[in-house]
Coordinates of C-alpha atoms in Angstrom, one line a residue:
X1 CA 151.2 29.1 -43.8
X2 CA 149.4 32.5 -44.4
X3 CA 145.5 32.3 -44.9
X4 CA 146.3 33.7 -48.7
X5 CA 142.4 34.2 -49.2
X6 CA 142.3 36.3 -46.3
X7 CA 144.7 38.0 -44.9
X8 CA 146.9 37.3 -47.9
X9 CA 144.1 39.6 -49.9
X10 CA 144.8 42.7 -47.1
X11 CA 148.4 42.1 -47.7
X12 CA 148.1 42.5 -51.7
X13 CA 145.5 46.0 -50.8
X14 CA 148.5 46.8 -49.0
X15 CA 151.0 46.5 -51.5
X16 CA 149.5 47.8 -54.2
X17 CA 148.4 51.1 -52.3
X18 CA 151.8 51.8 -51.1
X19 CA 153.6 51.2 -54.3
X20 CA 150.9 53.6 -56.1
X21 CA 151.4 56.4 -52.8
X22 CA 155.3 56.1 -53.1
X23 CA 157.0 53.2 -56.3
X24 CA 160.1 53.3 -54.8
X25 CA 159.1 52.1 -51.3
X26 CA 160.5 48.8 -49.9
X27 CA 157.5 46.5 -48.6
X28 CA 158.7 43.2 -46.3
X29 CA 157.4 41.0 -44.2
X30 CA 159.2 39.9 -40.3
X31 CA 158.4 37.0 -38.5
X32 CA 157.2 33.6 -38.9
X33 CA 155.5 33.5 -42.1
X34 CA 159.3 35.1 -43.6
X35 CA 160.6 31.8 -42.9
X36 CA 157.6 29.7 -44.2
X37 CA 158.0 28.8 -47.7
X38 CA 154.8 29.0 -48.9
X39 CA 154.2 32.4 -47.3
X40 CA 157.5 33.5 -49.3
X41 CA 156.0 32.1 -52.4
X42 CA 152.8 34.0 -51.7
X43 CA 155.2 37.3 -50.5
X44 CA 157.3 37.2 -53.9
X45 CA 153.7 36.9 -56.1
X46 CA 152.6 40.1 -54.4
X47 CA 155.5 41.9 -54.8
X48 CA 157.5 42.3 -51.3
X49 CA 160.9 43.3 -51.9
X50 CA 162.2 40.8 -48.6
X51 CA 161.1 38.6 -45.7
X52 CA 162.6 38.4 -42.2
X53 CA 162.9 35.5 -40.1
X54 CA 164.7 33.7 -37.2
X55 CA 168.0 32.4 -37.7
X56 CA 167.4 29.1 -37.7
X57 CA 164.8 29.9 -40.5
X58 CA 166.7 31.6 -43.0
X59 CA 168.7 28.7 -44.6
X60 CA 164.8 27.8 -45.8
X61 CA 163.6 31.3 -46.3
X62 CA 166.3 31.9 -49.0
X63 CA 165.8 28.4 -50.4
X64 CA 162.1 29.1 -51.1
X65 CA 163.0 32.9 -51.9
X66 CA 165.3 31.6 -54.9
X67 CA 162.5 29.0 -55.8
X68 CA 159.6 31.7 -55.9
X69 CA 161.9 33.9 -58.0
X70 CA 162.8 31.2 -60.9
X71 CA 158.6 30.2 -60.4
X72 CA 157.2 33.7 -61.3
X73 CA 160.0 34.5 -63.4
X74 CA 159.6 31.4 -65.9
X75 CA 155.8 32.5 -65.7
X76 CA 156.2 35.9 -67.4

């Protein structure tokens, strides 16, 4: 799961720069943490547009994709 403190806190600065240098760019993550579902919870909060993972991973990734996505949506 990723350290969302730490390196969690570089990858919002990251997002939020990009999307204010360009709105319309696409902002993932590969790896891993793509098929880790908290890290996708974490991903969707910050506003990636998509995760990537190993095969045998994405069965869960788009489990916990579709679970972040109802989560944050119900909270607006």
């Amino acid at each position: 799961t990723l350290d969302t403190e730490g390196v969690g806190q570089l990858v919002r600065l990251g997002v939020e720069r990009g999307r204010k240098g360009n709105p319309d760019v696409h902002l993932g993550i590969c790896g891993e943490h793509g098929g880790d579902p908290n890290s996708v919870e974490f991903f969707d909060s910050v506003g990636l547009d998509y995760v990537s993972c190993s095969p045998y991973r994405v069965p869960i990734a788009r489990l916990a994709a579709a679970q972040a996505a109802i989560k944050h949506k119900k909270a607006k």
